[in-house]
Short mmCIF file of C-alpha atoms in Angstrom, two decimals:
data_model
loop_
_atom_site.label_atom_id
_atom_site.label_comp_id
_atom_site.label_asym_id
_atom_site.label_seq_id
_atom_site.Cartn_x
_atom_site.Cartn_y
_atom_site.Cartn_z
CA UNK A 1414 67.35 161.61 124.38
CA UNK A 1415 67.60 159.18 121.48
CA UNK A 1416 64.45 160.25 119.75
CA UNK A 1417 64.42 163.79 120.38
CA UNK A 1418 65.08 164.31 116.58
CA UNK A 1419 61.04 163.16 115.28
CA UNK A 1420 62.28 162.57 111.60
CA UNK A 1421 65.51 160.38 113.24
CA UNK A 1422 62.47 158.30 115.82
CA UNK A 1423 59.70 157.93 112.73
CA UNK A 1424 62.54 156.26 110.59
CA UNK A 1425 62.92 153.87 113.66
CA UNK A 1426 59.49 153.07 114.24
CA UNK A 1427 59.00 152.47 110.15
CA UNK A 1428 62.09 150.28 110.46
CA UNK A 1429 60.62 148.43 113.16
CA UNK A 1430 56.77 148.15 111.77
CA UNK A 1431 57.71 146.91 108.85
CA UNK A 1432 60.48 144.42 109.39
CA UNK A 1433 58.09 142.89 111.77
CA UNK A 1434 55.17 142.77 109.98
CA UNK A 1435 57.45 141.61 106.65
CA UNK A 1436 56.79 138.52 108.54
CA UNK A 1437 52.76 137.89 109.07
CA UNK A 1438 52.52 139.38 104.96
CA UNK A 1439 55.16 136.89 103.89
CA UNK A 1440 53.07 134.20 105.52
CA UNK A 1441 49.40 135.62 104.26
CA UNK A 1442 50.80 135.59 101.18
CA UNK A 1443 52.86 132.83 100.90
CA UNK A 1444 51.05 130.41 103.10
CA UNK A 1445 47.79 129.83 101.27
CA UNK A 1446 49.17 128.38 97.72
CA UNK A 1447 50.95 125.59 100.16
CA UNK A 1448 47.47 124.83 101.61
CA UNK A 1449 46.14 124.64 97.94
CA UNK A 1450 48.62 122.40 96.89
CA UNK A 1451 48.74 119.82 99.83
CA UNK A 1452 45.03 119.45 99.43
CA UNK A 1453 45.20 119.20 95.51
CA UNK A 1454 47.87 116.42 96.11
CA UNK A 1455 45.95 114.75 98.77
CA UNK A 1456 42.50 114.87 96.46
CA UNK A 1457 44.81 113.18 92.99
CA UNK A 1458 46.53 111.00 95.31
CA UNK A 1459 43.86 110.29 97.37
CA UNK A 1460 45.75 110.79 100.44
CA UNK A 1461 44.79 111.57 103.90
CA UNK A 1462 48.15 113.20 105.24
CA UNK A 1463 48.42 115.80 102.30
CA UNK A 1464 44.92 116.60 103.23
CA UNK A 1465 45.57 116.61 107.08
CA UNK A 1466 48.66 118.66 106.19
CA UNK A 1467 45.84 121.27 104.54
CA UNK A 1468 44.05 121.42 107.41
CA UNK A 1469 46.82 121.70 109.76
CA UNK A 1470 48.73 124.01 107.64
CA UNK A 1471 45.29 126.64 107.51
CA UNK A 1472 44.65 126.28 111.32
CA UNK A 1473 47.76 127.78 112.25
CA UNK A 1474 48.16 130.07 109.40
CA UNK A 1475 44.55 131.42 111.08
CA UNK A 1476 46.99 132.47 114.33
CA UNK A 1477 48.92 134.42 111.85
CA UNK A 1478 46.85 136.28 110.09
CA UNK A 1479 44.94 137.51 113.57
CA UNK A 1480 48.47 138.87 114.06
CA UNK A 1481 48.63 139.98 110.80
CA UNK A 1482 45.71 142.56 110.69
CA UNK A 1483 47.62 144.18 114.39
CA UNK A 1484 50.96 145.01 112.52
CA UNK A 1485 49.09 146.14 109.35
CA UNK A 1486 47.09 148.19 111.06
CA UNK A 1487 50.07 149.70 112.84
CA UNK A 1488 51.74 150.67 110.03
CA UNK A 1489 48.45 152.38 108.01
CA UNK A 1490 48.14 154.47 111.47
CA UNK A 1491 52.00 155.33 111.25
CA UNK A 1492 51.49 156.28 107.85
CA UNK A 1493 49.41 158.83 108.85
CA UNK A 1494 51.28 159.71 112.38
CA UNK A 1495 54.28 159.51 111.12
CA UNK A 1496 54.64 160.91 107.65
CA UNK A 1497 51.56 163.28 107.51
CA UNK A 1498 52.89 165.32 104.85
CA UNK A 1499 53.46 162.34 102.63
CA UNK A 1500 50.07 161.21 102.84
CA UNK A 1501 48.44 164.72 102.07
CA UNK A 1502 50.29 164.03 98.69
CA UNK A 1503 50.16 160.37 97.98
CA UNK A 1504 47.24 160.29 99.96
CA UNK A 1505 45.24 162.14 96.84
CA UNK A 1506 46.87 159.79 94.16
CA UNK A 1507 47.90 156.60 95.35
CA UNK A 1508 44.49 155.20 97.33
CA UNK A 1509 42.88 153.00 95.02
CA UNK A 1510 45.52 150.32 96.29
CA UNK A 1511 45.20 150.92 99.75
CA UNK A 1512 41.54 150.48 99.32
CA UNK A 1513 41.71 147.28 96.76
CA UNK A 1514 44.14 145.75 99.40
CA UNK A 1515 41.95 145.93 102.11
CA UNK A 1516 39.05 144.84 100.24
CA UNK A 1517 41.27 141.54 99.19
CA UNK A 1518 42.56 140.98 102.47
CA UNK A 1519 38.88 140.71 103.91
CA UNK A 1520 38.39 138.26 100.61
CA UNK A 1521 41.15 135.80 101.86
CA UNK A 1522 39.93 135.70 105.45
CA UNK A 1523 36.11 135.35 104.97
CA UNK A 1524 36.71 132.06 102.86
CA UNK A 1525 39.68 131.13 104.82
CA UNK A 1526 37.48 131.06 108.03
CA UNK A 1527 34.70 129.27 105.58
CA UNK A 1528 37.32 126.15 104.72
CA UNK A 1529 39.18 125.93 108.21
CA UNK A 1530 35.57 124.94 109.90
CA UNK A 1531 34.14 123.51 107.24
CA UNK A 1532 36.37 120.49 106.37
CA UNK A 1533 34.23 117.65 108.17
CA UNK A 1534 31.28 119.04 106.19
CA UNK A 1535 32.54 118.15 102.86
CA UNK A 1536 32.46 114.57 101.40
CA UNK A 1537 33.61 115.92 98.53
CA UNK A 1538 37.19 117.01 99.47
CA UNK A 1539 37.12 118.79 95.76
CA UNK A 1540 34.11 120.93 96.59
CA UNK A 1541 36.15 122.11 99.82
CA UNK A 1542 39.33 122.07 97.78
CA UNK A 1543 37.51 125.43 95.81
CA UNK A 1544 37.48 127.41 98.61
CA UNK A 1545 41.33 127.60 98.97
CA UNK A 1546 41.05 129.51 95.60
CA UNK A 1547 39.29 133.00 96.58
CA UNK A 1548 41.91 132.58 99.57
CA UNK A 1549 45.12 131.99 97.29
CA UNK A 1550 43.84 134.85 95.11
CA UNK A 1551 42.76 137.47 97.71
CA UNK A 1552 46.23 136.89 99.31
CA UNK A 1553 48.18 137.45 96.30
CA UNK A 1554 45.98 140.35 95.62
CA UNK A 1555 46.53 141.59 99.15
CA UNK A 1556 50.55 141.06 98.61
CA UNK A 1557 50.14 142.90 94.82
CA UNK A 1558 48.38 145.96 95.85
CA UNK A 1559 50.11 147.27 98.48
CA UNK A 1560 53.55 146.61 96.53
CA UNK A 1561 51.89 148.76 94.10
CA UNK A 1562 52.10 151.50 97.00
CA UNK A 1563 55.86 150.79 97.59
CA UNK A 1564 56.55 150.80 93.54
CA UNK A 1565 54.71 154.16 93.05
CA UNK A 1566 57.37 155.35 95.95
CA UNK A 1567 60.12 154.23 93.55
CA UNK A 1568 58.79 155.48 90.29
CA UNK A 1569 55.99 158.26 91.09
CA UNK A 1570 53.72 158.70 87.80
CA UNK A 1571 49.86 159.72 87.29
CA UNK A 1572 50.37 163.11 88.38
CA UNK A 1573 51.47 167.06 87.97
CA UNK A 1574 52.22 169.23 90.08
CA UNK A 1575 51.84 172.61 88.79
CA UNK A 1576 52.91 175.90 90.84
CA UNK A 1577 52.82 173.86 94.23
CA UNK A 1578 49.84 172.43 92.79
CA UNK A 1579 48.93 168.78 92.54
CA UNK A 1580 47.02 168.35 89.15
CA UNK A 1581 46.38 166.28 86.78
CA UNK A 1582 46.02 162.98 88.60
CA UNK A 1583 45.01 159.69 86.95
CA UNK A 1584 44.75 156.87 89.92
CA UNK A 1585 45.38 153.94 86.94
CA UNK A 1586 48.62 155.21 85.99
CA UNK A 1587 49.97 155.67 89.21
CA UNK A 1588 49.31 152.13 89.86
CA UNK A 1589 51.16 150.99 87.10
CA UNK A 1590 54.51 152.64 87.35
CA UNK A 1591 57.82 151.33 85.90
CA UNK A 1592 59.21 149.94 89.22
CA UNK A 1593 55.07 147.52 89.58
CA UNK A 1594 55.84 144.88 87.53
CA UNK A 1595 59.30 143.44 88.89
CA UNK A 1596 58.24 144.49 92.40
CA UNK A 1597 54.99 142.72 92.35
CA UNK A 1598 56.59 139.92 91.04
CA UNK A 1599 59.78 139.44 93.32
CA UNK A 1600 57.39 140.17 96.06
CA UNK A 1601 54.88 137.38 95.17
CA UNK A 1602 58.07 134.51 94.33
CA UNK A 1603 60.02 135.58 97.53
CA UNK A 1604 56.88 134.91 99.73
CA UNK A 1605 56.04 131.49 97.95
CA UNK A 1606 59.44 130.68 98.91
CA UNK A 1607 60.06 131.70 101.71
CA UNK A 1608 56.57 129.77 103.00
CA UNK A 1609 57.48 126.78 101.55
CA UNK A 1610 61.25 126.83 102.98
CA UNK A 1611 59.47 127.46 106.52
CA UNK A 1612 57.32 124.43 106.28
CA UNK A 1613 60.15 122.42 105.17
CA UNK A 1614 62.12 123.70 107.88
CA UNK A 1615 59.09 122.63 110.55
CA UNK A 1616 58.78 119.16 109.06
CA UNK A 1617 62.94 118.63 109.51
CA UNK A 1618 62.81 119.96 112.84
CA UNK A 1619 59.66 117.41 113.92
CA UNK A 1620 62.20 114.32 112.10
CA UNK A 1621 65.12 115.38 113.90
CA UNK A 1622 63.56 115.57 117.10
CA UNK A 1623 62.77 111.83 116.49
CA UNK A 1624 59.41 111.63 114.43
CA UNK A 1625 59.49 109.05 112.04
CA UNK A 1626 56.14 109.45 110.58
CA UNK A 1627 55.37 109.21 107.03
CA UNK A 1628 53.57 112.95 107.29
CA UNK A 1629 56.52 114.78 108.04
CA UNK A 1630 58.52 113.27 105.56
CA UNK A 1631 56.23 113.75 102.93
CA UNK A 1632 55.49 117.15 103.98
CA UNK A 1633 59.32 118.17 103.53
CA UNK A 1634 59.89 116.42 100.29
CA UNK A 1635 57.12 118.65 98.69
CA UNK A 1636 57.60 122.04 100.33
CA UNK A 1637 61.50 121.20 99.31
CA UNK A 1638 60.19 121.12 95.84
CA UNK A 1639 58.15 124.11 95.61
CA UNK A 1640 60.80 126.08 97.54
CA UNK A 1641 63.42 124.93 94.83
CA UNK A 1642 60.80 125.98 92.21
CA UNK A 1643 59.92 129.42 94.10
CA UNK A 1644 63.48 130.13 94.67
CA UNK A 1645 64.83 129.85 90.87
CA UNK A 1646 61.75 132.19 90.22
CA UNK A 1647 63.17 134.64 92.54
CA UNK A 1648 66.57 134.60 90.82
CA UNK A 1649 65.51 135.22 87.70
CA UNK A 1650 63.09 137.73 88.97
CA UNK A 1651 65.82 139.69 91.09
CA UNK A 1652 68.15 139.64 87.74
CA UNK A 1653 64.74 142.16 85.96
CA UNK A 1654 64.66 144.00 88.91
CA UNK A 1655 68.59 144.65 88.33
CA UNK A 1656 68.01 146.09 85.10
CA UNK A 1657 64.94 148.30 86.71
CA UNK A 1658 66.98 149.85 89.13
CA UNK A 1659 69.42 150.16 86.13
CA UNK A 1660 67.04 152.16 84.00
CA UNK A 1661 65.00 154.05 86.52
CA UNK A 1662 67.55 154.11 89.81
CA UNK A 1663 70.79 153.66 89.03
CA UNK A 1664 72.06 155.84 92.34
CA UNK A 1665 70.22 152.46 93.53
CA UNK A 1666 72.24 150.37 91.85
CA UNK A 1667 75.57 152.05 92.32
CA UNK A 1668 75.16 152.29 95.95
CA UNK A 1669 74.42 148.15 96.30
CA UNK A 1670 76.99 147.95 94.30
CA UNK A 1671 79.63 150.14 95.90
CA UNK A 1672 80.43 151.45 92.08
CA UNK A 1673 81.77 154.74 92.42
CA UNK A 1674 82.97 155.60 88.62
CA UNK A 1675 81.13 155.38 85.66
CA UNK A 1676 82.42 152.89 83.52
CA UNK A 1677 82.13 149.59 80.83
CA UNK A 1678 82.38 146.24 81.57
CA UNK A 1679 81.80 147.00 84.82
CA UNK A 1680 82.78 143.87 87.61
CA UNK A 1681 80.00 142.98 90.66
CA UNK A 1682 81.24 143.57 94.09
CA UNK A 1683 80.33 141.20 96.22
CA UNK A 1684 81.28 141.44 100.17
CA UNK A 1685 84.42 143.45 101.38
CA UNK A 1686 84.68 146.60 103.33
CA UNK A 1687 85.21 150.08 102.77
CA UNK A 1688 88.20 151.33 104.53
CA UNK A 1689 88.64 154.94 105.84
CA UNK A 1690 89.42 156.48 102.19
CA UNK A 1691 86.60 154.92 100.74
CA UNK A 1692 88.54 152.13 98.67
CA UNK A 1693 86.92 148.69 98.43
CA UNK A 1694 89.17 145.87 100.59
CA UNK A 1695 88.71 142.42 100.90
CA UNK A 1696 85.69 141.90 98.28
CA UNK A 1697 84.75 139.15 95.73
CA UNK A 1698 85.09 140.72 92.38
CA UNK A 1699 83.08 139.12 89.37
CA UNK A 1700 84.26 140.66 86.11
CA UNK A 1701 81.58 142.15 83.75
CA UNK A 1702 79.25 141.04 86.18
CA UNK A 1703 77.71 144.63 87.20
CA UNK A 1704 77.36 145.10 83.30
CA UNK A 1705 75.58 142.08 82.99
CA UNK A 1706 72.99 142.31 85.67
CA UNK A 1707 72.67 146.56 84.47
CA UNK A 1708 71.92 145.72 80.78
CA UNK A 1709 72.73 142.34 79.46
CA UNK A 1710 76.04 142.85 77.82
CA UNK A 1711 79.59 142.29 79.83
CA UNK A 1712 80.59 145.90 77.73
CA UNK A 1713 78.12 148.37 79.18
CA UNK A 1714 78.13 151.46 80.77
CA UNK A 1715 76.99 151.23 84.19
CA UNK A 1716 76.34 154.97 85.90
CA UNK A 1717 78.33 155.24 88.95
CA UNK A 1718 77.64 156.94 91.96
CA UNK A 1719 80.16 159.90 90.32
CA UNK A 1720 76.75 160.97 88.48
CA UNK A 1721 75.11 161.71 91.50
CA UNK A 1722 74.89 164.91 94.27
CA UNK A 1723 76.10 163.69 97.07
CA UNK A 1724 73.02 164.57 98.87
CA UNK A 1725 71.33 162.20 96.72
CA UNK A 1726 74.03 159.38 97.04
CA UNK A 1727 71.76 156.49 98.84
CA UNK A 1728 73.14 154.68 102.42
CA UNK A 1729 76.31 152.64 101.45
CA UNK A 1730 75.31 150.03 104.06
CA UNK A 1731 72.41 148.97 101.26
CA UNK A 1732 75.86 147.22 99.91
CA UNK A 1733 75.67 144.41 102.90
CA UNK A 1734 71.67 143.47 102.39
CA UNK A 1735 72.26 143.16 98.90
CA UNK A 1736 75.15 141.12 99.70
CA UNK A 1737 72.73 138.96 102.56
CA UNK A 1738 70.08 138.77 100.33
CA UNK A 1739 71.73 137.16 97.49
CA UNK A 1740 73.95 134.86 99.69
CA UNK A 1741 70.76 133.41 100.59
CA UNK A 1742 69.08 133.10 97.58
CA UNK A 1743 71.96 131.09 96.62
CA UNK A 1744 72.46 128.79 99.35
CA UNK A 1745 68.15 127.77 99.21
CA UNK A 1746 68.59 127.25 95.77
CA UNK A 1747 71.62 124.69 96.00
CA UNK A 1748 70.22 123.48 99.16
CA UNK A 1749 67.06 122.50 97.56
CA UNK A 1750 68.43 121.80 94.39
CA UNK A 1751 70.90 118.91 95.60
CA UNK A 1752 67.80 117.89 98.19
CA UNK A 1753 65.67 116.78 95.45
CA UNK A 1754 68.40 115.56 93.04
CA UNK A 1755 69.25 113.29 95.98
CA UNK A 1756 65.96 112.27 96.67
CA UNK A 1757 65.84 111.11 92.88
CA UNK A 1758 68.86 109.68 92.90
CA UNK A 1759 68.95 107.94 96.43
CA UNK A 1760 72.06 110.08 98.01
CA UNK A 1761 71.86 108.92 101.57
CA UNK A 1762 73.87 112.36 102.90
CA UNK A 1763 70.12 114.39 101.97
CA UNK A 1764 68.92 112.43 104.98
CA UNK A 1765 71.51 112.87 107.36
CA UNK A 1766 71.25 114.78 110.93
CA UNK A 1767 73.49 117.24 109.61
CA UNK A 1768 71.45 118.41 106.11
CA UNK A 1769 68.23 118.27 107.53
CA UNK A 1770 69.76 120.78 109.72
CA UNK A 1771 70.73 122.81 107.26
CA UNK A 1772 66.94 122.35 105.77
CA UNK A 1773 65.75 124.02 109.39
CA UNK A 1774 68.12 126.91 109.39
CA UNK A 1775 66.86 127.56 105.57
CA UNK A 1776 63.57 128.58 107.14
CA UNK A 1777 64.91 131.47 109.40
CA UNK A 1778 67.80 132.63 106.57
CA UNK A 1779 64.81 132.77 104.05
CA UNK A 1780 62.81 135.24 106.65
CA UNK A 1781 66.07 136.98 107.10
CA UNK A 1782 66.77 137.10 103.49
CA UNK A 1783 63.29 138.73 102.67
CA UNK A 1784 64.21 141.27 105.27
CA UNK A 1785 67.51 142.30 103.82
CA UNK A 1786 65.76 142.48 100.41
CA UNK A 1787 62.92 145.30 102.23
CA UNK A 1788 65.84 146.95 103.65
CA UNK A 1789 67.67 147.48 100.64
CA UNK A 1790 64.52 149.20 98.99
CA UNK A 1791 63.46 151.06 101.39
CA UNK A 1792 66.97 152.31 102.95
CA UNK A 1793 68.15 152.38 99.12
CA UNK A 1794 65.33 155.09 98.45
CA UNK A 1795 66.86 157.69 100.87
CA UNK A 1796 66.94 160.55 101.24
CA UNK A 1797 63.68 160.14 98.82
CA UNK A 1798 60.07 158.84 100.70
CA UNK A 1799 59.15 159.39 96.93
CA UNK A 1800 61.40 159.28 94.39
CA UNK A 1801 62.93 163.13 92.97
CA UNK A 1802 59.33 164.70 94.82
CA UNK A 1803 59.87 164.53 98.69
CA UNK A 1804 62.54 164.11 100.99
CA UNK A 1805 62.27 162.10 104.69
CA UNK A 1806 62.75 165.22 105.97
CA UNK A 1807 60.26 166.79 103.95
CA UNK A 1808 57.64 163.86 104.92
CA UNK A 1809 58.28 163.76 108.86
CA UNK A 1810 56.15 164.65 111.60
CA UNK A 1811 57.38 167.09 113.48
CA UNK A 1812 55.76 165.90 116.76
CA UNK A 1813 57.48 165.31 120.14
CA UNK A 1814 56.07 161.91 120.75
CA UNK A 1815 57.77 160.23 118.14
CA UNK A 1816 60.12 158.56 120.98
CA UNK A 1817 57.13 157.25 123.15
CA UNK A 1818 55.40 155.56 120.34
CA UNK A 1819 58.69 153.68 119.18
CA UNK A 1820 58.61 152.65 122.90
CA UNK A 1821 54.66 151.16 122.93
CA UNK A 1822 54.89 149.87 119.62
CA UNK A 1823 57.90 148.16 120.14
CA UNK A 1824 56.13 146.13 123.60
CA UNK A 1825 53.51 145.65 121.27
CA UNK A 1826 55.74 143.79 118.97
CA UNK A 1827 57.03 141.70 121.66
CA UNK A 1828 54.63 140.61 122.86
CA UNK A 1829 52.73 139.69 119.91
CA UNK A 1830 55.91 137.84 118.74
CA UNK A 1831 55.89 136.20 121.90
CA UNK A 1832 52.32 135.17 121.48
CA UNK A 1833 52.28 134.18 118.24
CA UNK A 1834 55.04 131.04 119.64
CA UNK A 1835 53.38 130.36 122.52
CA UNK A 1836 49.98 129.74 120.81
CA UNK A 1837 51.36 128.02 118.27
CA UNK A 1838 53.56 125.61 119.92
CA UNK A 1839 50.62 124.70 122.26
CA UNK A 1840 48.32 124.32 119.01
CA UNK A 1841 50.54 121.92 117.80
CA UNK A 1842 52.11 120.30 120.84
CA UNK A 1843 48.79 119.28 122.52
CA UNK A 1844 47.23 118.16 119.00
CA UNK A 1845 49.99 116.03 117.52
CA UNK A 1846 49.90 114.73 114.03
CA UNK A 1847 49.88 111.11 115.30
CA UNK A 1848 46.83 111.67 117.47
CA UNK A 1849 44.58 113.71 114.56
CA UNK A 1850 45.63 110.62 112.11
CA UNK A 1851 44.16 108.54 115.04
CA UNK A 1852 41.29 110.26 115.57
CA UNK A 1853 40.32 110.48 112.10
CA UNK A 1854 41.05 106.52 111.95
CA UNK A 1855 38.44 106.43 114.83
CA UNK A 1856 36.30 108.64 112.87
CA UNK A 1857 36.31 106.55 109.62
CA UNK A 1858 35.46 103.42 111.52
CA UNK A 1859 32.66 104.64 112.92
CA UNK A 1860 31.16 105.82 109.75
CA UNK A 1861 31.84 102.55 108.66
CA UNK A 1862 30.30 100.66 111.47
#
């Protein structure tokens, strides 16, 4: 059978956990700061559809997180299934973030359930306005400590092992390992943007489909703007995390990069194909770029893949999520950037059929774009679960039921994926924004009267 090899089936099932719940984290993390904002901007503006866009915005993002705690829960109970030997190790050194992120997560939903039923309670929209804040901060915390998990993977510190021994362990500095800090922060910018590019691709859908109310067109103008924002942040962060991977993985680097020889002034790959003798065909060379992006001078040495045992050469494929994930980053950033110079400038072609539907499909490519990035670190680790210490092999389970779990965890999936759109779309469909605008009209009046 397909998953009669366990180490072969718990790679799958990872694989599979994660890219699906890469999803519900992007949106816990990513999700609340848009809340914040649209209900700061309604409070200094004084208006009632950035406010209604909070409250709509946190109602569904409820759905999500409900989801959320299934698929992380999966994948702390794979952990242990799946990669038993791992956690005996790690498991001693690297807990204090497992712990701190649960603790953080229960922060964000305890005042997240406090402001989504609270709303009509508040005169004061400011006084409800300071209840998004434990939720933006126990989200990012949530996002930040279990990156911390995934850095310590790249760049193991705060321990010795002596004679087979693990001694010498020091919980602080494993948290803060080399690989934390550009992690963390590509992590945190990539989620901001990616929420705010889904929003903007929900309010573009909702005009196209023949909505011509003010909300949605507010609502895409300002998640536009924070996507733009998010999305130059993620450049700039993914250049640091170039010269990381320079510094502490260059097999990393060399592999995404498809450079084979050690060299200076070394040019960036970008696309092409590797034919049957291993040359590079078809590909979009920049010269010095690889340099560049490695150290910050077009005349560096970049370490090649040459450097490296072949057993220790990383998956070339890492090449084509590199590729994906930077195609992407582009595109959101020119797409947003011309959106808003536009806007500014009055260019009717940013409100055309055809760019707005080029906003939606930014929404999906930024999901897909996050995934390729995950894929590229995780796949680009191997054969390491933990950097120069243990192997995937060495990690594995060696059980015989690997197979049947990828089978019940992937019907799981669907149909949480399933039901996640279907309670959504009726959430939304039978509670249009028209008809809460109405009703809180209706409201008003009668408070009035």
């Amino acid at each position: 059978m397909l998953f009669d090899d366990p180490v072969f089936g718990s790679r799958v099932l990872t694989l599979l956990t994660l890219s699906f719940h890469i999803i519900y984290a992007t949106i816990g993390v990513g999700v609340p700061l848009m809340i914040m904002i649209a209900h700061w901007v309604g409070i200094k503006k004084k208006d009632e559809h950035y406010l209604l866009m909070a409250k709509r915005w946190a109602r569904g993002f409820a759905v999500t997180v409900a989801v959320g705690v299934v698929t992380g829960t999966a994948i702390g109970l794979q952990l242990s299934l799946l990669w038993p030997n791992f956690m005996e190790l790690a498991g001693n050194i690297i807990a204090l973030p497992l712990f701190l992120e649960v603790f953080a997560f229960f922060f964000e939903a305890i005042f997240l359930g406090i402001y989504a039923y609270t709303g009509d309670r508040f005169e004061d929209k400011r006084k409800h306005f300071l209840l998004l804040i434990p939720v933006v901060l126990g989200a990012a915390a949530s996002g930040l400590f279990i990156t911390v998990l995934n850095a310590f993977m790249n760049s193991p510190q705060g321990f010795d092992i002596v004679n087979g021994q693990l001694t010498n362990v020091n919980p602080i500095a494993a948290m803060f390992t080399p690989a934390m800090p550009t992690k963390v922060s590509h992590v945190l910018a990539t989620s901001f943007m990616t929420a705010a590019f889904m929003l903007a691709s929900i309010a573009a859908y909702k005009i196209l489909k023949g909505s011509n109310h003010i909300y949605h067109k507010k609502s895409l103008y300002m998640t536009m703007k924070i996507g733009l924002v998010f999305s130059i942040a993620a450049a700039l962060i993914g250049d640091f995390s170039g010269k990381y991977l320079a510094e502490y993985q260059p097999e990393k680097l060399a592999a995404a990069e498809w450079h084979f020889e050690t060299e200076e002034g070394a040019p960036l790959l970008m696309y092409g194909i590797l034919d049957d003798e291993g040359e590079v065909k078809y590909e979009l060379k920049i010269p010095y770029g690889l340099s560049i992006l490695a150290n910050g001078n077009p005349n560096s040495v970049v370490i090649g893949l040459d450097q490296f045992p072949e057993e220790e050469t990383p998956p070339l494929i890492i090449h084509y999520f590199f590729d994906l994930m930077v195609t992407i980053g582009g595109f959101m950033v020119v797409l947003s950037l011309v959106y808003w110079i536009g806007m500014k400038r009055a260019w009717s072609f940013v409100k055309s059929n055809w760019y707005r539907w080029l906003i939606v499909l930014g929404g999906p490519l930024s999901f897909l774009a996050i995934e390729a990035g995950w894929w590229m670190a995780e796949v680009g680790r191997q054969p390491w679960i933990l950097r120069g210490i243990m192997t995937i092999e060495e990690a594995a389970t060696s059980s015989d039921y690997v197979g049947l779990m990828v089978i019940l965890f992937a019907t799981l999936y669907l149909f949480l994926g399933i039901g996640t759109i279907v309670v959504l779309r009726r959430m939304f469909k039978n509670n249009p924004v028209e008809l809460e605008l109405e009703q809180q009209e209706a409201a008003q009046g009668g408070e009035t009267t």
